[in-house]
């Protein structure tokens, strides 16, 4: 009995998490799949079942547009964010004066997240006659209307996400610190320049971390909600309405839980697909030291 | 011995009485149970302060009833309450919108029929016509209208003075003001600013005044596609006459709301069409030295002096059908809406009270904000129609609703007026058909 208790005491400790997981994750996960095949309305209940919600997702122009925008958003922000955070991490890995201050300063935007303060800041920067427009005019340019031009509106939403590169930067920084110094020394002796060292030593050795950041950022980008919700609320004319906003509106504005569930499942399948592709591709470009 | 017996009898009686009462407490008006009830409402800071004060006074008057309060801003309030109503966890007493009865109470089982507690709530203080507006599908009294409201113009008098003209009292003067503003003050100055829903309301005033019928009544759209096209053309003509800025211009301002828009604050947008109960936030938002005044309802929209103005229940109070303490919840409503003390504390924080008793108290105490009072009396005098709840249904008014889509679609050049009218007609018809 004692031995049994000793072997299973771990389960006791994870009971709170387990309950939370079952109630708030697994149950909604399973029930949303069922609801996605119904016309479940929060107040009217269920009257029909079938695949009509999935047909809606792929047939209604509004839903297709949101899907397209979500892809566009993800494929713009993820590479940009990875490149910029790696670049900044690389610079902050040098022994510079006041480097700790810069590391903190660059990390701060990440912890601000999608807050009201950020939405006020972003609007003040990009509104008509805002700071950015004024600066462009001072330089003699003719600025676009960032908030009402569909392409620019999406761009400023992407910019917010890219600006918040602190967490990926910190992970890159940790990885860069683990690259053995002697490799750089040997390369220097052989006459390799900094950029050659970066692409031939640094990048290959941190590919597991690049892969990790790629997966997490991809998942986050496809699920992005806060940025477009607080800054443009999906506008202008739905041109920043990503799938997550559409799901939210369907569920909590129109109370159409069936459609919202179907959209969430489509998004989930897209994420599974890209994650699977990424995992499949890693054998071609990710270097694990223990594999040799 | 006799004395002892009498004392024992007295003590025993006292014990029996207290036991029989259990947690019952005697009060002047009624016996009630010691309990905790919840009360939720949305609003601004001044409403929160007044309501909390009224709730505290209620608890003092009825010791043993503990009222837990839940209040906040409107943003996402509706969604959160919707989930509570659906899951049966809503507060006992709820501040509700008229449209909630249609949207959340399909079977008439979400809100308690207040006729069941009419021995506590004095329903005779309300006009039956207004009470009828808050009935559910089964004819039950789902809520009580706290106040009635309608839209009216408010003008930044200072900007009009800068332009050298009086504030407009008619459509003709408004159109003239548009040209004057452009010539005297510049392209960035407009006498009126209207968002998508504001446009819908002004268009409705115009259509109702011109054609002499309500846009929606008895759950049916009363206008043809051609008539709606006339309405859209009217709104578009205001843009062309430099009366209102385009939606694109307002979107470019990137302000969360008009009262937070620097162009309104500084007088570049010199007019709004707002609820009679809501001018204070605009008045307080204006830059120092600027004056907001109540305008007039226009009588030249149609041809016979009609205003086309409609009114609606601004908000109501309701008791959840799941409440374990409907009697005590009803006592709270009675206190807030009819009691001399409660009504005096709340004053006009939820608009001009519809309860005759509350109105008498608030008016006598001078508790009606003069600007709200002026706007309300003008709206009620001009009102010709009652708003059908479908007019503000989520499918039409919501963030992805038809009104927003049509008016912004026209402004952004995605739709022409004909297609806009078709969308509007189809959208309202669909909403009417449920």
XYZ file of C-alpha atoms in Angstrom:
726
model
C 0.000 0.000 0.000
C 2.811 2.333 0.999
C 4.662 1.527 -2.176
C 1.532 2.146 -4.244
C 1.018 5.489 -2.524
C 4.644 6.404 -3.062
C 4.444 5.548 -6.744
C 1.239 7.439 -7.314
C 1.590 10.422 -5.048
C 2.505 12.493 -8.105
C -1.022 12.119 -9.435
C -2.332 13.671 -6.248
C -0.275 16.772 -6.846
C -1.497 17.202 -10.397
C -5.185 16.803 -9.526
C -5.863 20.589 -9.581
C -4.250 20.867 -12.999
C -6.002 17.709 -14.172
C -9.411 19.033 -13.153
C -8.684 22.335 -14.872
C -7.497 20.524 -17.981
C -10.545 18.270 -18.161
C -13.097 20.980 -17.442
C -11.631 23.971 -19.236
C -9.675 22.327 -22.072
C -10.707 18.784 -22.923
C -14.457 19.181 -22.442
C -14.729 22.414 -24.491
C -12.420 20.850 -27.075
C -14.662 17.804 -27.494
C -17.983 19.608 -27.176
C -16.955 22.273 -29.697
C -16.399 19.503 -32.254
C -19.946 18.293 -31.671
C -21.375 21.811 -31.739
C -19.550 22.529 -34.987
C -21.912 20.085 -36.707
C -25.006 21.809 -35.320
C -26.659 25.212 -35.623
C -26.291 25.676 -31.858
C -27.399 29.176 -30.913
C -26.769 30.217 -27.331
C -30.413 31.102 -26.717
C -32.316 29.316 -29.471
C -30.613 25.978 -28.930
C -30.074 23.358 -31.653
C -32.553 22.764 -34.461
C -30.499 21.192 -37.245
C -27.297 19.252 -37.643
C -24.919 18.756 -40.534
C -21.850 20.220 -42.163
C -23.473 23.580 -42.976
C -21.102 25.510 -40.698
C -18.045 24.109 -42.477
C -19.619 24.971 -45.815
C -20.185 28.483 -44.475
C -16.535 28.812 -43.490
C -15.374 28.019 -47.001
C -18.192 29.619 -48.974
C -19.090 32.912 -47.322
C -16.882 35.731 -48.653
C -16.489 37.232 -45.174
C -15.091 33.979 -43.781
C -12.828 33.353 -46.760
C -11.511 36.896 -46.475
C -10.733 36.347 -42.787
C -8.911 33.104 -43.618
C -6.882 34.871 -46.284
C -6.020 37.727 -43.932
C -4.996 35.308 -41.195
C -2.557 33.569 -43.559
C -1.253 36.919 -44.734
C -0.808 38.094 -41.167
C 0.976 34.923 -40.057
C 3.305 34.776 -43.057
C 4.211 38.432 -42.674
C 4.765 38.557 -38.928
C 6.455 35.243 -38.150
C 9.493 35.554 -40.476
C 9.876 39.259 -39.702
C 9.713 38.709 -35.979
C 12.184 35.804 -36.076
C 14.695 37.714 -38.181
C 14.489 40.898 -36.138
C 14.605 39.172 -32.761
C 17.593 37.052 -33.857
C 19.366 40.125 -35.189
C 18.809 42.126 -31.999
C 19.751 39.115 -29.843
C 22.959 38.713 -31.850
C 23.899 42.361 -31.255
C 22.972 42.188 -27.582
C 25.177 39.111 -27.217
C 28.267 41.235 -27.701
C 30.008 42.636 -24.646
C 28.728 46.206 -25.079
C 28.583 48.958 -22.510
C 25.110 49.085 -20.900
C 23.993 45.939 -22.699
C 21.776 44.867 -19.794
C 19.829 48.104 -20.082
C 19.224 47.482 -23.792
C 18.206 43.867 -23.160
C 15.581 45.107 -20.674
C 14.450 47.949 -22.931
C 13.920 45.647 -25.922
C 12.073 43.131 -23.782
C 9.567 45.618 -22.324
C 7.214 45.777 -25.374
C 6.636 42.019 -24.992
C 5.255 42.325 -21.509
C 2.948 45.184 -22.492
C 1.002 42.802 -24.722
C -2.285 43.927 -26.212
C -3.465 46.474 -23.693
C -5.587 49.596 -23.826
C -2.449 51.681 -23.356
C -0.898 50.083 -26.429
C -4.032 50.686 -28.475
C -3.974 54.365 -27.481
C -0.295 54.584 -28.388
C -0.723 52.837 -31.727
C -3.731 54.953 -32.679
C -1.919 58.148 -31.720
C 1.005 57.121 -33.884
C -0.902 56.004 -36.955
C -4.105 58.051 -37.035
C -4.652 60.730 -39.669
C -2.458 63.665 -38.672
C -0.780 61.355 -36.151
C 2.913 61.319 -35.355
C 3.953 59.041 -38.216
C 2.009 61.005 -40.834
C 3.472 64.248 -39.537
C 7.000 62.848 -39.714
C 6.484 61.647 -43.279
C 5.140 65.069 -44.261
C 8.127 66.765 -42.615
C 10.366 64.638 -44.806
C 8.385 65.788 -47.840
C 6.391 62.616 -48.337
C 2.695 62.052 -48.910
C 1.634 59.633 -46.175
C -1.161 57.093 -46.594
C -4.102 56.890 -44.218
C -2.833 54.042 -42.096
C -6.120 53.421 -40.306
C -8.427 53.470 -43.326
C -6.271 52.003 -46.094
C -6.886 48.228 -45.904
C -3.286 47.257 -46.700
C -1.740 49.724 -44.306
C -4.214 48.843 -41.541
C -3.053 45.227 -41.703
C 0.544 46.411 -41.792
C 0.251 48.387 -38.545
C -1.311 45.373 -36.848
C 1.619 43.256 -38.049
C 4.015 45.917 -36.856
C 2.628 45.721 -33.337
C 3.345 42.007 -33.213
C 6.809 42.352 -34.672
C 7.584 45.177 -32.218
C 6.849 42.783 -29.375
C 9.823 40.568 -30.185
C 11.274 40.515 -26.648
C 10.377 36.977 -25.638
C 11.755 35.370 -28.803
C 14.816 37.601 -28.481
C 15.491 36.363 -24.941
C 15.232 32.745 -26.096
C 17.619 33.455 -28.978
C 19.978 35.220 -26.599
C 20.072 32.164 -24.328
C 20.806 29.972 -27.351
C 23.553 32.284 -28.610
C 25.243 32.159 -25.241
C 25.437 28.387 -25.508
C 27.387 28.450 -28.760
C 30.973 27.431 -27.768
C 33.421 30.332 -27.986
C 36.212 28.086 -29.281
C 34.330 27.558 -32.546
C 34.430 31.295 -33.218
C 38.101 31.439 -32.222
C 38.961 28.610 -34.601
C 36.982 30.286 -37.389
C 38.723 33.601 -36.757
C 42.101 31.943 -36.962
C 41.024 30.430 -40.275
C 40.117 33.941 -41.462
C 36.319 33.719 -41.408
C 34.592 37.082 -41.148
C 31.770 37.828 -38.706
C 28.935 37.250 -41.191
C 30.527 33.982 -42.321
C 30.822 32.910 -38.684
C 27.189 33.880 -38.134
C 25.811 31.831 -41.008
C 28.213 28.906 -40.727
C 28.485 28.523 -36.959
C 25.820 30.484 -35.124
C 22.769 29.750 -37.246
C 23.332 25.971 -37.592
C 23.951 25.610 -33.867
C 20.813 27.483 -32.852
C 18.480 25.842 -35.376
C 16.648 23.885 -32.617
C 15.808 27.203 -30.978
C 14.856 28.751 -34.324
C 12.577 25.771 -34.842
C 11.053 26.186 -31.387
C 10.448 29.898 -31.926
C 9.022 29.216 -35.380
C 6.438 26.785 -34.010
C 5.391 28.936 -31.054
C 5.218 32.115 -33.140
C 3.269 30.385 -35.897
C 0.708 29.115 -33.409
C 0.428 32.528 -31.752
C 0.161 34.366 -35.071
C -2.699 32.204 -36.321
C -4.479 32.772 -33.020
C -3.783 36.520 -32.867
C -6.676 38.437 -31.362
C -5.619 41.336 -29.160
C -3.796 43.494 -31.708
C -6.521 43.862 -34.336
C -9.261 43.801 -31.690
C -7.961 46.717 -29.649
C -6.537 48.861 -32.426
C -8.834 48.509 -35.428
C -11.563 46.209 -34.095
C -11.303 44.334 -37.367
C -11.709 47.423 -39.543
C -11.569 49.164 -41.920
C -14.274 47.198 -43.727
C -13.156 43.951 -42.116
C -9.653 44.199 -43.564
C -8.034 43.332 -40.233
C -10.675 40.834 -39.179
C -8.613 37.731 -38.541
C -10.168 34.327 -37.896
C -9.939 34.751 -34.131
C -12.004 37.948 -34.258
C -14.536 36.291 -36.512
C -14.797 33.388 -34.063
C -15.246 35.803 -31.171
C -17.920 37.778 -32.999
C -19.787 34.656 -34.050
C -19.713 33.241 -30.523
C -20.205 36.288 -28.337
C -21.865 38.882 -30.570
C -24.132 36.707 -32.691
C -24.263 33.807 -30.178
C -23.849 31.429 -33.125
C -21.828 28.822 -31.238
C -22.123 26.216 -33.988
C -20.465 28.422 -36.587
C -17.896 29.690 -34.077
C -16.980 26.097 -33.178
C -16.591 25.145 -36.840
C -14.335 28.138 -37.484
C -12.263 27.265 -34.418
C -11.858 23.707 -35.685
C -10.822 24.888 -39.131
C -8.221 27.109 -37.488
C -7.075 24.201 -35.346
C -6.678 21.927 -38.383
C -4.687 24.618 -40.195
C -2.388 24.894 -37.186
C -1.964 21.134 -36.947
C -1.130 21.047 -40.645
C 1.553 23.736 -40.440
C 2.987 22.307 -37.245
C 3.194 18.874 -38.875
C 4.886 20.369 -41.944
C 7.355 22.153 -39.697
C 8.163 18.990 -37.772
C 8.548 17.038 -40.983
C 10.855 19.684 -42.423
C 13.170 19.872 -39.423
C 15.157 16.824 -40.518
C 16.333 18.936 -43.448
C 17.464 22.023 -41.568
C 17.499 21.549 -37.790
C 20.788 20.402 -36.279
C 20.668 18.494 -33.002
C 24.100 17.997 -31.411
C 23.188 14.612 -29.931
C 22.282 13.191 -33.335
C 25.919 12.952 -34.481
C -46.730 31.215 40.556
C -49.087 32.936 38.198
C -46.374 35.455 37.424
C -43.924 32.669 36.640
C -46.452 31.044 34.316
C -47.079 34.302 32.533
C -43.346 34.905 32.125
C -42.834 31.386 30.824
C -45.689 31.847 28.413
C -44.293 35.165 27.308
C -40.818 33.770 26.764
C -42.184 30.716 24.999
C -44.295 32.911 22.718
C -41.314 35.049 21.955
C -39.274 31.953 21.150
C -42.022 30.514 18.937
C -42.353 33.827 17.128
C -38.647 34.116 16.513
C -38.419 30.476 15.427
C -41.454 30.735 13.215
C -39.932 33.781 11.643
C -36.685 31.894 11.116
C -34.735 34.485 9.262
C -37.816 36.534 8.555
C -37.523 40.151 9.438
C -40.396 42.526 9.905
C -40.439 45.673 7.856
C -42.850 48.498 7.373
C -43.867 47.397 3.884
C -43.453 43.649 4.012
C -41.825 40.765 5.728
C -38.730 39.552 4.046
C -36.088 36.925 4.334
C -32.524 37.563 5.343
C -30.589 36.835 2.205
C -27.994 37.960 -0.262
C -29.101 39.134 -3.686
C -27.038 40.312 -6.630
C -27.616 43.429 -8.694
C -25.798 44.165 -11.936
C -25.762 47.227 -14.161
C -23.597 48.998 -16.695
C -22.893 52.695 -16.925
C -20.437 55.465 -16.212
C -18.818 56.587 -12.983
C -21.588 58.912 -11.841
C -24.212 56.168 -12.319
C -22.026 53.717 -10.411
C -21.598 56.116 -7.496
C -25.290 56.990 -7.264
C -26.405 53.364 -7.545
C -23.950 52.153 -4.927
C -25.200 54.889 -2.625
C -28.807 53.855 -3.243
C -27.966 50.197 -2.621
C -26.265 51.099 0.658
C -29.344 53.080 1.712
C -31.555 50.104 0.768
C -29.499 47.732 2.927
C -29.757 50.179 5.791
C -33.503 50.378 5.411
C -33.879 46.594 5.172
C -31.282 45.087 7.488
C -30.658 41.481 6.644
C -30.855 41.888 2.881
C -27.341 42.014 1.583
C -26.954 43.293 -1.971
C -23.843 42.302 -3.888
C -23.222 44.618 -6.796
C -21.654 43.970 -10.176
C -21.157 46.966 -12.417
C -18.945 48.128 -15.263
C -18.707 49.921 -18.582
C -20.868 48.884 -21.540
C -17.981 47.438 -23.543
C -18.526 43.650 -23.738
C -21.042 43.878 -20.896
C -23.792 42.412 -23.050
C -21.811 39.301 -24.017
C -20.879 38.568 -20.420
C -24.475 38.915 -19.222
C -25.726 36.832 -22.151
C -23.601 33.926 -20.963
C -24.910 34.365 -17.428
C -28.529 34.353 -18.573
C -27.874 31.276 -20.662
C -26.149 29.420 -17.839
C -28.652 30.451 -15.174
C -26.068 32.346 -13.148
C -27.348 35.864 -13.768
C -27.798 38.368 -10.963
C -31.154 38.545 -9.198
C -31.764 42.106 -10.360
C -30.464 43.108 -13.766
C -30.337 46.339 -15.682
C -31.382 45.286 -19.180
C -31.765 46.675 -22.648
C -35.122 46.386 -24.369
C -33.595 44.196 -27.086
C -32.428 41.674 -24.493
C -35.993 40.462 -24.037
C -36.132 39.487 -27.706
C -32.579 38.189 -27.908
C -32.094 36.345 -24.608
C -35.629 35.419 -23.625
C -36.951 33.489 -26.623
C -39.201 31.286 -24.519
C -40.144 33.835 -21.910
C -38.354 31.896 -19.186
C -35.230 33.988 -18.598
C -36.862 36.938 -16.828
C -39.438 36.679 -14.062
C -42.947 37.894 -14.885
C -43.023 40.930 -12.630
C -46.790 40.619 -12.266
C -45.922 37.841 -9.818
C -44.387 40.435 -7.507
C -46.763 43.277 -8.294
C -47.794 43.313 -4.622
C -44.283 44.641 -3.957
C -43.530 46.671 -7.069
C -46.157 49.331 -7.653
C -46.615 48.913 -11.411
C -49.364 51.533 -11.459
C -46.621 54.181 -11.428
C -45.933 53.446 -15.109
C -48.062 54.062 -18.193
C -49.392 50.759 -19.446
C -48.131 51.559 -22.980
C -44.577 51.747 -21.700
C -44.940 48.634 -19.576
C -46.239 46.769 -22.636
C -42.963 47.476 -24.443
C -41.150 45.193 -22.019
C -43.380 42.156 -22.270
C -42.021 38.766 -23.265
C -43.409 36.297 -25.801
C -45.829 34.904 -23.225
C -47.156 38.332 -22.300
C -45.248 38.318 -19.009
C -43.819 41.576 -17.673
C -40.153 40.781 -18.322
C -38.869 44.171 -17.209
C -39.796 47.645 -16.071
C -38.806 50.675 -18.131
C -36.650 52.946 -16.010
C -36.759 55.741 -18.559
C -37.658 56.526 -22.150
C -35.233 58.080 -24.567
C -34.854 59.349 -28.097
C -32.263 61.104 -30.211
C -31.829 64.861 -30.560
C -29.149 67.194 -31.894
C -26.555 68.816 -29.665
C -24.480 71.648 -31.079
C -21.112 73.089 -30.166
C -22.415 76.641 -30.084
C -18.895 78.062 -29.958
C -17.964 76.693 -33.394
C -21.161 78.069 -34.908
C -20.306 81.455 -33.429
C -16.844 81.178 -34.943
C -18.516 80.538 -38.293
C -20.746 83.561 -37.688
C -24.050 81.677 -37.741
C -26.711 80.489 -35.324
C -27.092 76.808 -34.483
C -29.455 75.198 -37.020
C -33.089 74.587 -36.192
C -34.022 72.981 -39.502
C -32.583 70.774 -42.217
C -32.330 73.736 -44.554
C -30.260 75.673 -42.023
C -28.099 72.617 -41.425
C -27.326 72.289 -45.121
C -26.511 75.991 -45.261
C -24.263 75.587 -42.215
C -22.300 72.923 -44.079
C -21.397 75.368 -46.842
C -20.666 78.175 -44.375
C -18.383 75.957 -42.310
C -16.399 74.979 -45.397
C -16.060 78.566 -46.609
C -15.400 80.275 -43.277
C -13.666 77.660 -41.145
C -12.180 75.287 -43.718
C -12.536 71.784 -45.124
C -11.896 70.090 -41.778
C -14.903 71.672 -40.077
C -18.337 70.036 -40.203
C -21.544 71.105 -38.456
C -22.448 67.479 -37.681
C -20.662 64.149 -37.257
C -22.554 60.882 -37.687
C -21.257 57.349 -37.244
C -22.944 54.406 -38.957
C -25.732 53.953 -36.411
C -26.256 57.731 -36.114
C -26.751 57.791 -39.887
C -29.270 54.998 -39.616
C -31.250 56.966 -37.044
C -31.180 60.234 -38.983
C -32.163 58.376 -42.142
C -35.037 56.794 -40.192
C -36.197 60.231 -38.969
C -36.143 61.407 -42.580
C -37.994 58.379 -43.967
C -40.609 58.330 -41.215
C -41.211 62.081 -41.573
C -41.423 61.916 -45.353
C -43.507 58.769 -45.770
C -45.511 58.996 -42.550
C -44.945 55.433 -41.357
C -42.680 53.656 -38.895
C -39.677 51.923 -40.413
C -40.473 48.715 -38.513
C -43.710 47.936 -36.730
C -45.176 44.693 -35.457
C -42.006 42.935 -36.523
C -42.244 43.958 -40.194
C -40.289 46.368 -42.398
C -42.667 49.002 -43.781
C -40.432 50.485 -46.482
C -39.660 49.351 -49.990
C -36.164 49.098 -51.411
C -36.789 52.285 -53.418
C -37.809 54.184 -50.289
C -34.695 52.980 -48.468
C -32.671 54.155 -51.465
C -34.252 57.563 -50.957
C -33.054 57.471 -47.355
C -29.495 56.529 -48.300
C -29.475 59.234 -50.964
C -30.549 61.739 -48.316
C -27.648 60.800 -46.046
C -25.222 60.880 -48.962
C -26.447 64.365 -49.869
C -25.419 65.548 -46.410
C -21.880 64.430 -47.147
C -21.955 66.207 -50.488
C -23.167 69.403 -48.812
C -20.261 69.232 -46.373
C -22.692 68.720 -43.501
C -21.136 65.468 -42.259
C -17.678 63.943 -42.701
C -17.346 60.592 -44.433
C -17.073 57.452 -42.305
C -13.585 57.104 -43.792
C -12.635 60.461 -42.277
C -14.020 59.486 -38.873
C -12.246 56.109 -39.027
C -9.033 57.934 -39.873
C -9.371 59.905 -36.645
C -8.854 56.551 -34.895
C -10.841 57.651 -31.846
C -12.610 55.011 -29.779
C -15.753 57.171 -29.686
C -16.872 60.623 -30.734
C -16.487 62.124 -27.265
C -12.850 60.998 -27.357
C -12.260 62.410 -30.827
C -10.039 65.518 -30.720
C -11.971 66.909 -33.686
C -15.151 66.900 -31.603
C -13.367 68.067 -28.470
C -11.900 71.055 -30.324
C -15.025 71.939 -32.263
C -14.148 70.716 -35.762
C -17.137 68.383 -35.561
C -19.693 70.822 -34.180
C -22.758 68.639 -33.759
C -23.962 65.206 -32.756
C -27.243 63.310 -32.859
C -27.403 61.604 -29.470
C -29.777 60.092 -26.924
C -31.446 62.664 -24.719
C -30.000 60.911 -21.683
C -26.388 61.010 -22.853
C -25.248 64.616 -23.431
C -23.167 65.025 -20.297
C -20.188 62.982 -21.446
C -20.053 65.087 -24.612
C -20.496 68.326 -22.727
C -17.739 67.379 -20.301
C -15.457 66.258 -23.139
C -15.461 69.617 -24.932
C -12.345 71.758 -24.638
C -12.416 74.599 -22.152
C -14.469 77.573 -23.285
C -16.651 75.563 -25.653
C -20.395 75.310 -25.065
C -22.674 72.404 -25.977
C -26.352 73.255 -26.371
C -29.459 71.182 -27.004
C -30.827 71.604 -30.513
C -34.293 71.229 -31.964
C -35.904 68.268 -33.703
C -36.263 69.198 -37.384
C -39.756 69.661 -38.758
C -38.773 70.105 -42.406
C -37.631 66.546 -43.107
C -41.027 65.710 -44.590
C -43.697 67.931 -45.970
C -46.219 68.260 -43.171
C -44.068 69.335 -40.254
C -43.466 65.771 -39.173
C -40.250 65.082 -37.225
C -40.050 61.322 -37.772
C -38.625 61.072 -34.255
C -39.021 57.797 -32.405
C -38.473 56.927 -28.778
C -37.669 53.720 -26.991
C -37.176 52.297 -23.551
C -33.663 53.423 -22.706
C -33.162 50.616 -20.227
C -35.102 48.555 -17.758
C -34.762 46.542 -14.583
C -35.634 42.857 -14.520
C -35.483 39.925 -12.143
C -33.908 36.670 -13.308
C -36.314 33.762 -13.417
C -33.652 31.741 -11.592
C -33.555 34.135 -8.636
C -33.930 32.371 -5.286
C -35.151 35.598 -3.712
C -37.582 37.228 -6.147
C -39.442 38.976 -3.362
C -36.358 40.693 -1.992
C -35.215 41.460 -5.533
C -38.588 43.088 -6.166
C -38.151 45.119 -2.985
C -34.876 46.448 -4.335
C -36.521 47.455 -7.610
C -39.399 49.092 -5.770
C -36.890 50.994 -3.651
C -34.800 52.160 -6.599
C -37.648 53.134 -8.892
C -40.571 54.151 -6.667
C -39.314 54.848 -3.175
C -38.888 58.487 -2.275
C -35.440 57.932 -0.813
C -34.135 55.622 -3.570
C -35.496 57.737 -6.414
C -33.963 60.878 -4.920
C -30.535 59.246 -4.757
C -30.658 57.898 -8.323
C -32.170 61.135 -9.680
C -31.677 61.177 -13.484
C -28.665 58.833 -13.540
C -30.645 56.427 -15.744
C -32.483 59.126 -17.624
C -35.627 60.975 -16.605
C -37.551 58.477 -14.440
C -40.647 56.973 -16.042
C -42.132 56.113 -12.669
C -44.568 58.897 -11.804
C -43.638 58.682 -8.137
C -39.914 58.886 -8.845
C -40.350 61.703 -11.330
C -42.273 63.779 -8.782
C -39.555 63.249 -6.184
C -36.666 63.968 -8.534
C -38.289 67.010 -10.062
C -39.215 68.477 -6.690
C -35.664 67.994 -5.480
C -34.242 69.637 -8.592
C -32.405 66.397 -9.324
C -32.876 66.514 -13.085
C -29.818 67.735 -14.927
C -31.111 70.805 -16.846
C -29.537 69.763 -20.148
C -30.985 66.265 -19.925
C -34.335 67.670 -18.887
C -34.427 70.064 -21.839
C -33.399 67.389 -24.317
C -35.868 64.879 -22.909
C -38.841 67.242 -23.017
C -38.030 68.188 -26.627
C -37.685 64.549 -27.662
C -40.891 63.482 -25.974
C -42.760 66.427 -27.483
C -41.506 65.582 -30.963
C -41.813 61.813 -30.723
C -44.150 60.261 -33.277
C -43.183 56.587 -33.197
C -42.076 53.880 -30.780
C -38.996 51.937 -31.730
C -39.554 48.299 -32.565
C -36.922 46.196 -30.687
C -35.883 44.621 -34.019
C -34.494 47.995 -35.083
C -31.623 47.520 -32.634
C -31.217 43.767 -32.995
C -27.670 42.519 -33.092
C -27.887 41.451 -36.748
C -28.650 45.049 -37.693
C -26.878 47.194 -35.121
C -23.993 44.913 -34.093
C -20.357 45.445 -35.006
C -20.858 43.162 -38.014
C -24.429 44.258 -38.532
C -26.181 45.519 -41.628
C -26.234 49.225 -40.710
C -22.487 49.407 -40.268
C -21.833 47.351 -43.372
C -24.093 49.439 -45.605
C -23.038 52.905 -44.488
C -19.328 52.181 -44.267
C -19.518 50.186 -47.514
C -20.932 53.215 -49.324
C -18.343 55.562 -47.809
C -15.426 53.280 -48.653
C -16.722 52.910 -52.190
C -17.440 49.176 -51.895
C -21.178 49.647 -52.566
C -23.185 52.083 -54.630
C -26.391 53.471 -53.175
C -28.608 51.001 -55.057
C -26.705 47.988 -53.747
C -26.668 49.549 -50.269
C -30.461 49.860 -50.383
C -30.756 46.239 -51.478
C -28.533 45.084 -48.616
C -30.443 47.225 -46.147
C -33.786 45.917 -47.362
C -32.667 42.286 -47.270
C -30.929 42.705 -43.916
C -33.883 44.296 -42.144
C -36.289 41.825 -43.729
C -34.142 38.913 -42.539
C -33.978 40.397 -39.033
C -37.761 40.797 -38.996
C -38.231 37.204 -40.082
C -35.903 36.091 -37.272
